[in-house]
Short mmCIF file of C-alpha atoms in Angstrom, two decimals:
data_model
loop_
_atom_site.label_atom_id
_atom_site.label_comp_id
_atom_site.label_asym_id
_atom_site.label_seq_id
_atom_site.Cartn_x
_atom_site.Cartn_y
_atom_site.Cartn_z
CA MET A 22 -96.37 28.03 -54.23
CA SER A 23 -96.36 30.48 -51.39
CA GLY A 24 -93.93 33.34 -51.13
CA ALA A 25 -92.76 32.32 -47.66
CA ILE A 26 -89.30 33.60 -46.80
CA THR A 27 -86.90 32.19 -44.25
CA GLY A 28 -83.37 33.13 -43.34
CA ALA A 29 -81.82 36.53 -42.76
CA VAL A 30 -78.41 38.08 -42.51
CA MET A 31 -77.32 34.93 -40.76
CA GLY A 32 -78.71 31.68 -39.54
CA VAL A 33 -82.30 32.46 -38.54
CA ALA A 34 -83.21 29.13 -40.12
CA PRO A 35 -80.18 26.86 -39.66
CA PRO A 36 -79.55 23.68 -41.63
CA VAL A 37 -81.79 20.74 -40.81
CA GLY A 38 -80.46 19.01 -37.73
CA ALA A 39 -78.37 21.98 -36.59
CA ALA A 40 -78.86 24.06 -33.48
CA SER A 41 -80.37 27.49 -34.01
CA SER A 42 -77.79 29.55 -32.12
CA GLN A 43 -75.36 31.56 -34.21
CA SER A 44 -72.36 29.86 -32.61
CA SER A 45 -73.79 26.42 -33.40
CA VAL A 46 -74.46 27.38 -37.00
CA ALA A 47 -70.91 28.59 -37.32
CA GLY A 48 -69.72 25.30 -35.87
CA ARG A 49 -71.86 23.34 -38.30
CA LEU A 50 -70.37 25.24 -41.21
CA GLY A 51 -66.99 25.18 -39.55
CA SER A 52 -64.46 27.32 -37.76
CA ASP A 53 -60.83 26.22 -38.04
CA ARG A 54 -59.63 29.57 -39.39
CA GLU A 55 -56.09 29.50 -40.72
CA ALA A 56 -53.60 32.28 -40.17
CA GLY A 57 -54.10 35.35 -42.32
CA ARG A 58 -56.92 36.25 -44.67
CA ARG A 59 -56.82 32.86 -46.42
CA SER A 60 -59.08 31.05 -43.97
CA GLY A 61 -60.13 27.45 -44.01
CA PRO A 62 -63.11 26.22 -46.02
CA LEU A 63 -65.52 26.63 -43.11
CA VAL A 64 -67.47 29.82 -42.62
CA THR A 65 -67.37 31.84 -39.42
CA PRO A 66 -69.93 34.07 -37.63
CA ALA A 67 -71.87 36.71 -39.53
CA MET A 68 -70.87 40.23 -40.33
CA ALA A 69 -72.53 43.07 -38.45
CA ARG A 70 -76.23 43.41 -39.17
CA ASP A 71 -75.87 47.14 -39.83
CA ASP A 72 -73.48 46.55 -42.72
CA GLN A 73 -74.99 48.38 -45.68
CA VAL A 74 -74.17 45.75 -48.30
CA VAL A 75 -75.53 42.96 -46.13
CA GLY A 76 -78.81 44.81 -45.82
CA GLU A 77 -78.93 45.47 -49.55
CA MET A 78 -78.38 41.79 -50.31
CA GLN A 79 -81.17 40.80 -47.97
CA ALA A 80 -83.52 43.37 -49.49
CA TYR A 81 -82.62 42.26 -53.02
CA LEU A 82 -83.48 38.62 -52.31
CA GLU A 83 -86.62 39.52 -50.40
CA GLY A 84 -87.72 41.63 -53.36
CA LEU A 85 -87.19 38.77 -55.80
CA ALA A 86 -89.11 36.40 -53.55
CA ALA A 87 -91.98 38.85 -53.18
CA LYS A 88 -92.25 39.04 -56.97
CA GLN A 89 -92.05 35.21 -57.17
CA GLN A 90 -88.78 35.48 -59.09
CA PHE A 91 -86.83 33.39 -56.61
CA THR A 92 -87.74 30.12 -54.94
CA GLY A 93 -84.85 28.30 -53.31
CA SER A 94 -81.83 28.99 -51.10
CA ALA A 95 -78.92 31.41 -51.40
CA LEU A 96 -75.71 31.95 -49.45
CA VAL A 97 -72.96 34.56 -49.81
CA VAL A 98 -69.74 34.24 -47.81
CA ARG A 99 -66.84 36.69 -48.02
CA ASP A 100 -63.51 35.94 -46.38
CA GLY A 101 -65.13 33.39 -44.09
CA GLU A 102 -68.00 35.63 -42.99
CA VAL A 103 -71.63 35.11 -43.94
CA MET A 104 -73.13 38.11 -45.70
CA VAL A 105 -76.56 36.63 -46.37
CA ARG A 106 -78.14 33.20 -45.92
CA PHE A 107 -81.64 33.11 -47.32
CA ALA A 108 -84.48 30.86 -48.43
CA ALA A 109 -87.89 31.43 -49.98
CA GLY A 110 -90.83 29.51 -51.41
CA GLU A 111 -91.70 25.87 -51.04
CA ALA A 112 -89.61 22.74 -51.27
CA ASP A 113 -92.79 20.71 -51.74
CA GLU A 114 -95.86 22.52 -52.99
CA GLU A 115 -98.25 19.65 -52.34
CA GLN A 116 -97.17 19.22 -48.73
CA HIS A 117 -96.53 22.96 -48.19
CA ILE A 118 -93.01 22.31 -46.93
CA PRO A 119 -90.97 25.54 -47.09
CA ASN A 120 -87.47 25.88 -48.40
CA VAL A 121 -84.98 26.68 -45.63
CA PRO A 122 -81.30 27.56 -45.97
CA GLY A 123 -80.41 23.91 -45.29
CA THR A 124 -82.75 22.39 -47.91
CA VAL A 125 -81.19 19.80 -50.21
CA PHE A 126 -81.45 20.49 -53.95
CA ARG A 127 -80.34 18.70 -57.08
CA ILE A 128 -77.43 20.81 -58.34
CA ALA A 129 -77.54 19.60 -61.96
CA SER A 130 -74.36 20.48 -63.88
CA VAL A 131 -72.56 21.92 -60.86
CA THR A 132 -71.89 18.17 -60.49
CA LYS A 133 -69.16 18.58 -63.11
CA GLN A 134 -66.92 20.41 -60.66
CA PHE A 135 -66.96 17.36 -58.41
CA THR A 136 -66.43 14.82 -61.19
CA SER A 137 -63.50 16.81 -62.58
CA MET A 138 -61.82 17.10 -59.19
CA ILE A 139 -62.25 13.39 -58.53
CA VAL A 140 -60.47 12.66 -61.83
CA LEU A 141 -57.66 15.09 -60.94
CA LYS A 142 -57.26 13.43 -57.55
CA LEU A 143 -57.18 9.96 -59.13
CA ARG A 144 -54.54 11.28 -61.52
CA ASN A 145 -52.51 12.41 -58.51
CA GLN A 146 -52.85 8.88 -57.13
CA GLY A 147 -51.42 7.40 -60.32
CA LEU A 148 -54.63 5.67 -61.40
CA LEU A 149 -55.00 7.48 -64.73
CA GLY A 150 -53.51 10.21 -66.90
CA LEU A 151 -55.35 13.21 -68.29
CA ASP A 152 -54.00 12.57 -71.76
CA ASP A 153 -54.76 8.86 -71.69
CA HIS A 154 -57.21 7.71 -74.33
CA VAL A 155 -60.64 6.91 -72.92
CA CYS A 156 -61.31 3.65 -74.77
CA PRO A 157 -59.05 1.33 -72.76
CA TYR A 158 -60.88 2.41 -69.58
CA LEU A 159 -64.30 1.59 -71.05
CA ILE A 160 -63.70 -1.88 -72.54
CA PRO A 161 -65.14 -4.38 -71.69
CA ASP A 162 -67.22 -3.16 -68.72
CA TYR A 163 -69.07 -0.39 -70.54
CA ILE A 164 -68.59 -0.99 -74.27
CA ASN A 165 -67.66 -4.08 -76.26
CA ALA A 166 -65.61 -2.21 -78.84
CA CYS A 167 -64.51 1.39 -79.25
CA PRO A 168 -65.93 3.39 -82.16
CA LYS A 169 -63.18 4.41 -84.56
CA ALA A 170 -64.03 8.08 -83.99
CA TRP A 171 -63.40 7.73 -80.24
CA ARG A 172 -59.98 6.13 -80.41
CA ARG A 173 -57.99 9.37 -80.07
CA ILE A 174 -60.28 11.02 -77.51
CA THR A 175 -58.56 11.71 -74.19
CA ILE A 176 -59.76 12.05 -70.62
CA ARG A 177 -58.79 15.73 -70.71
CA GLU A 178 -61.07 16.27 -73.71
CA ILE A 179 -64.15 14.67 -72.14
CA LEU A 180 -63.69 16.88 -69.06
CA THR A 181 -63.25 20.10 -71.06
CA HIS A 182 -66.02 19.52 -73.65
CA THR A 183 -63.54 19.28 -76.52
CA SER A 184 -64.11 15.60 -77.39
CA GLY A 185 -66.75 16.20 -80.07
CA ILE A 186 -69.03 13.54 -78.57
CA PRO A 187 -72.64 14.76 -78.93
CA ASP A 188 -74.51 15.76 -75.80
CA ILE A 189 -76.87 13.01 -74.61
CA GLN A 190 -79.30 15.70 -73.43
CA LEU A 191 -79.88 16.70 -77.05
CA LEU A 192 -81.03 13.22 -78.06
CA PRO A 193 -84.79 13.02 -78.71
CA ASP A 194 -85.49 10.51 -75.94
CA PHE A 195 -83.38 12.03 -73.16
CA TYR A 196 -86.14 13.69 -71.14
CA ALA A 197 -88.59 10.87 -71.79
CA LYS A 198 -86.14 8.48 -70.11
CA LEU A 199 -84.98 10.81 -67.32
CA SER A 200 -87.28 9.25 -64.72
CA GLU A 201 -86.35 5.65 -65.60
CA PRO A 202 -83.65 3.74 -63.72
CA THR A 203 -80.75 2.75 -65.94
CA THR A 204 -77.16 1.53 -65.88
CA THR A 205 -73.96 3.27 -66.92
CA ARG A 206 -73.54 0.80 -69.77
CA ARG A 207 -77.03 1.54 -71.12
CA LEU A 208 -76.42 5.29 -70.80
CA ILE A 209 -73.25 5.08 -72.88
CA LYS A 210 -74.90 2.87 -75.48
CA ARG A 211 -77.37 5.66 -76.27
CA PHE A 212 -74.67 7.95 -77.71
CA LEU A 213 -71.99 5.38 -78.54
CA HIS A 214 -72.54 5.40 -82.30
CA GLU A 215 -73.61 9.02 -82.77
CA PRO A 216 -71.30 10.88 -85.21
CA LEU A 217 -68.92 13.35 -83.59
CA ASP A 218 -69.77 17.04 -83.71
CA PHE A 219 -66.17 17.85 -84.62
CA LYS A 220 -62.69 16.35 -84.67
CA PRO A 221 -61.54 15.84 -81.05
CA GLY A 222 -59.54 18.75 -79.68
CA THR A 223 -60.50 21.22 -82.40
CA SER A 224 -63.52 23.00 -80.91
CA TRP A 225 -65.74 23.37 -77.83
CA GLU A 226 -69.28 22.04 -77.46
CA TYR A 227 -70.94 21.28 -74.14
CA SER A 228 -71.39 17.53 -73.69
CA ASN A 229 -72.90 15.73 -70.72
CA SER A 230 -71.92 12.54 -72.55
CA GLY A 231 -68.26 13.22 -71.84
CA TYR A 232 -68.95 13.49 -68.12
CA ILE A 233 -70.88 10.21 -68.19
CA LEU A 234 -67.74 8.62 -69.64
CA ALA A 235 -65.71 10.29 -66.89
CA GLY A 236 -67.95 8.64 -64.28
CA ALA A 237 -67.46 5.27 -65.94
CA ILE A 238 -63.69 5.76 -65.91
CA ILE A 239 -63.80 6.74 -62.21
CA GLN A 240 -65.66 3.50 -61.47
CA ASN A 241 -63.25 1.47 -63.60
CA VAL A 242 -60.02 2.64 -61.97
CA THR A 243 -61.33 2.54 -58.40
CA GLY A 244 -63.51 -0.56 -58.61
CA GLU A 245 -66.18 1.37 -56.67
CA PRO A 246 -69.51 3.01 -57.57
CA TYR A 247 -69.39 6.71 -58.39
CA GLY A 248 -71.26 7.66 -55.21
CA THR A 249 -68.78 5.76 -53.04
CA VAL A 250 -65.81 7.44 -54.71
CA LEU A 251 -67.47 10.84 -54.30
CA ARG A 252 -67.85 10.13 -50.59
CA ASP A 253 -64.33 8.82 -50.09
CA GLN A 254 -62.53 11.45 -52.18
CA VAL A 255 -64.60 14.55 -51.43
CA THR A 256 -67.61 14.62 -49.15
CA ALA A 257 -66.22 12.68 -46.18
CA PRO A 258 -62.84 14.49 -46.02
CA LEU A 259 -64.55 17.90 -46.33
CA LYS A 260 -67.45 16.93 -44.05
CA LEU A 261 -70.04 17.79 -46.68
CA ARG A 262 -72.79 16.08 -44.74
CA ASP A 263 -75.64 16.93 -47.10
CA THR A 264 -73.90 16.30 -50.42
CA GLY A 265 -74.00 13.02 -52.29
CA TYR A 266 -75.14 10.93 -55.20
CA SER A 267 -77.97 8.43 -55.27
CA ARG A 268 -79.07 6.26 -58.15
CA GLY A 269 -82.64 7.08 -57.12
CA ASN A 270 -83.77 10.18 -55.24
CA PRO A 271 -81.85 12.40 -52.83
CA PRO A 272 -82.59 11.89 -49.10
CA ASP A 273 -86.09 12.53 -47.78
CA GLY A 274 -86.95 16.18 -47.49
CA TYR A 275 -85.15 17.32 -50.63
CA ALA A 276 -86.72 20.07 -52.74
CA LYS A 277 -89.06 18.72 -55.41
CA GLY A 278 -88.54 20.18 -58.88
CA TYR A 279 -90.89 22.50 -60.77
CA PHE A 280 -90.75 23.81 -64.34
CA THR A 281 -92.43 27.02 -63.19
CA LEU A 282 -94.30 27.92 -60.04
CA GLY A 283 -97.20 25.49 -59.73
CA SER A 284 -95.99 23.23 -62.56
CA PRO A 285 -94.32 20.09 -61.11
CA ALA A 286 -91.55 18.46 -63.11
CA PRO A 287 -91.37 14.67 -63.39
CA PRO A 288 -88.93 13.03 -60.95
CA ILE A 289 -85.35 12.45 -62.00
CA SER A 290 -83.59 9.12 -61.70
CA GLY A 291 -80.12 9.71 -60.33
CA SER A 292 -78.86 6.86 -62.50
CA GLU A 293 -79.84 8.83 -65.62
CA ALA A 294 -78.17 12.03 -64.40
CA PHE A 295 -75.09 10.13 -63.10
CA SER A 296 -71.71 11.87 -62.96
CA ALA A 297 -72.77 14.69 -65.28
CA THR A 298 -75.72 16.13 -63.37
CA GLY A 299 -76.61 13.73 -60.55
CA ILE A 300 -75.24 15.23 -57.32
CA TYR A 301 -77.45 16.81 -54.65
CA SER A 302 -76.25 19.38 -52.10
CA THR A 303 -77.05 22.48 -50.04
CA VAL A 304 -75.85 26.07 -50.20
CA ASP A 305 -73.84 25.52 -47.02
CA ASP A 306 -72.00 22.50 -48.40
CA LEU A 307 -71.27 24.19 -51.72
CA VAL A 308 -69.74 27.21 -50.01
CA ARG A 309 -67.61 24.83 -47.98
CA TRP A 310 -66.65 23.11 -51.25
CA ASP A 311 -65.67 26.42 -52.88
CA ARG A 312 -63.60 27.56 -49.94
CA ALA A 313 -61.86 24.18 -49.82
CA PHE A 314 -60.27 25.24 -53.13
CA GLY A 315 -59.11 28.56 -51.70
CA ALA A 316 -57.66 26.89 -48.60
CA TYR A 317 -56.23 23.93 -50.60
CA LYS A 318 -58.21 21.51 -48.45
CA ILE A 319 -59.55 19.61 -51.45
CA ALA A 320 -56.21 19.11 -53.21
CA PRO A 321 -52.64 20.45 -53.28
CA PRO A 322 -52.09 23.98 -54.65
CA ALA A 323 -50.85 22.75 -58.03
CA THR A 324 -54.01 20.67 -58.54
CA VAL A 325 -56.29 23.54 -57.49
CA ARG A 326 -54.48 25.88 -59.89
CA GLN A 327 -54.91 23.34 -62.67
CA ALA A 328 -58.62 22.94 -61.93
CA PHE A 329 -59.05 26.71 -62.39
CA THR A 330 -56.71 27.07 -65.39
CA PRO A 331 -58.32 27.61 -68.82
CA GLN A 332 -58.26 24.45 -70.91
CA ALA A 333 -60.40 25.41 -73.90
CA ARG A 334 -61.43 28.72 -75.41
CA CYS A 335 -65.14 29.49 -75.26
CA PRO A 336 -67.17 30.38 -78.35
CA ALA A 337 -67.56 34.08 -79.14
CA ASP A 338 -70.80 34.30 -77.15
CA GLY A 339 -69.30 32.49 -74.16
CA CYS A 340 -69.51 28.88 -73.01
CA LEU A 341 -73.18 27.98 -72.53
CA ASN A 342 -74.01 31.51 -73.76
CA LEU A 343 -72.85 32.87 -70.40
CA PRO A 344 -70.11 35.45 -69.71
CA SER A 345 -66.89 33.42 -69.98
CA SER A 346 -63.66 33.31 -71.92
CA ALA A 347 -62.67 29.69 -71.36
CA TYR A 348 -63.59 26.40 -69.71
CA ALA A 349 -61.37 24.83 -67.06
CA PHE A 350 -61.95 21.53 -65.25
CA GLY A 351 -65.64 21.89 -64.40
CA TRP A 352 -65.43 25.68 -64.05
CA LEU A 353 -66.24 28.52 -66.44
CA VAL A 354 -63.47 31.13 -66.53
CA ASP A 355 -64.47 34.77 -66.29
CA ARG A 356 -63.69 38.09 -64.61
CA LEU A 357 -66.12 40.16 -62.56
CA GLU A 358 -65.31 43.82 -62.01
CA GLY A 359 -61.72 42.89 -62.87
CA HIS A 360 -61.58 40.04 -60.32
CA ARG A 361 -60.99 36.41 -61.24
CA LEU A 362 -64.26 34.47 -61.26
CA ARG A 363 -64.75 30.73 -61.55
CA TYR A 364 -68.28 29.36 -61.69
CA HIS A 365 -70.63 26.80 -63.15
CA PRO A 366 -74.34 26.84 -63.87
CA GLY A 367 -76.76 23.97 -63.42
CA LEU A 368 -80.02 23.40 -65.26
CA LEU A 369 -82.00 20.17 -65.29
CA GLN A 370 -85.67 19.24 -65.33
CA GLY A 371 -87.15 21.17 -62.40
CA TYR A 372 -83.92 22.72 -61.06
CA ALA A 373 -81.56 25.63 -61.63
CA ALA A 374 -78.28 26.31 -59.84
CA SER A 375 -75.27 28.58 -59.86
CA ASN A 376 -72.04 28.20 -57.92
CA MET A 377 -69.61 31.13 -58.10
CA TYR A 378 -66.21 31.53 -56.45
CA LEU A 379 -63.81 34.46 -56.64
CA PRO A 380 -60.56 32.85 -55.45
CA ASP A 381 -58.52 36.02 -54.99
CA ASP A 382 -61.24 37.60 -52.84
CA ASP A 383 -62.42 34.44 -51.05
CA ILE A 384 -66.01 35.18 -52.05
CA ALA A 385 -68.41 32.27 -52.55
CA VAL A 386 -71.93 32.76 -53.88
CA VAL A 387 -74.34 29.83 -54.21
CA VAL A 388 -77.90 30.09 -55.52
CA LEU A 389 -80.02 26.93 -55.76
CA SER A 390 -83.61 26.75 -56.96
CA ASN A 391 -86.22 24.06 -57.43
CA VAL A 392 -87.98 26.14 -60.10
CA GLN A 393 -86.31 25.59 -63.47
CA ASP A 394 -87.02 29.01 -64.99
CA THR A 395 -85.25 30.86 -62.13
CA ASP A 396 -82.35 33.07 -63.24
CA THR A 397 -79.91 31.62 -60.72
CA ASN A 398 -76.87 32.78 -62.72
CA GLY A 399 -78.11 36.36 -62.91
CA ILE A 400 -78.98 36.39 -59.21
CA ALA A 401 -75.61 34.92 -58.22
CA ARG A 402 -73.71 37.36 -60.41
CA HIS A 403 -75.56 40.32 -58.90
CA LEU A 404 -74.84 39.09 -55.37
CA ALA A 405 -71.17 38.52 -56.23
CA THR A 406 -70.90 42.06 -57.59
CA MET A 407 -72.44 43.41 -54.39
CA ALA A 408 -70.02 41.35 -52.30
CA LEU A 409 -67.08 42.92 -54.11
CA THR A 410 -68.10 46.52 -53.40
CA PRO A 411 -66.75 46.94 -49.84
CA THR A 412 -63.60 45.00 -50.71
CA GLU A 413 -62.75 47.62 -53.33
CA CYS A 414 -63.31 50.44 -50.83
CA ASP A 415 -61.14 49.02 -48.04
#
């Protein structure tokens, strides 16, 4: 892959289909600023180009790209203002198509934020309860009978990785089947009779299986496919034009996945990734998603607070071996320089992602890569720390 770099402090390479002027980019990402510091979920024009931190962010990302340590797109927005919007490397090595700030990537487990919020919204609509047992929602469409070990497992537990159901990604055939189309019923069958890792509600262990069950429950209570519910509940209301779910591939032009530079990963069937890891998006849309929490555009304040509230204590070394004290509904709970931080990593064959949001500071940091061995979490954390610096000096 080449080390081509696009983007700058703001909008040199706008999203595909958007005008290149700064005002048009701002319109694409949004305007609609609310009164006071707590702006709407749509970012506004860039900060001054001579801002020291902005320049340092740009130089940091350019340095990583030059050393071939970052291929992908990154966006940092603070209080509605873009600090850096950047892209480097190639979306398609064979065709020599560069990544641009508007490139679509698979976001892997960042998907869990969306699935969790859909469940919370369906709860608000009276279609399910978080402490309902999962089995009645799965029979007969997805399983013929409920394993005895599953009978006390709740929807809350599958969303917070406290169900004890083993992770489908740890099964020996998971990656061998990842390119093959499947159905939700066949997905569930693969882990249906695996013994639990622990008694439900007594520990924490990351499980994509639980989020597959959550997708099945979403389909059951709505009578619609997961992708349709995602559109109706989230992407259409928030105008996330480049975010979605497909049982096959994302739309044409998406970034192809690589294990390392020059080592293509096999394609992923969206039906295999499903509601655990199957969503695709852009850095622009994910920032809009984050800021929709801060502006309560995605759900009422009580629901947003619940989404961010710790539900399960992390192991001593952190959930997913990342800095964190607890897991909420699709968000890791942490503090950065004393500031509340909510984030989630993503890692799946050929892709790495990190989505970070500091709700009290209205700072969103999104780093997406189509090279699996990219340290997207470390990059995002460094950028978030840089974004905090001037806030503390104000």
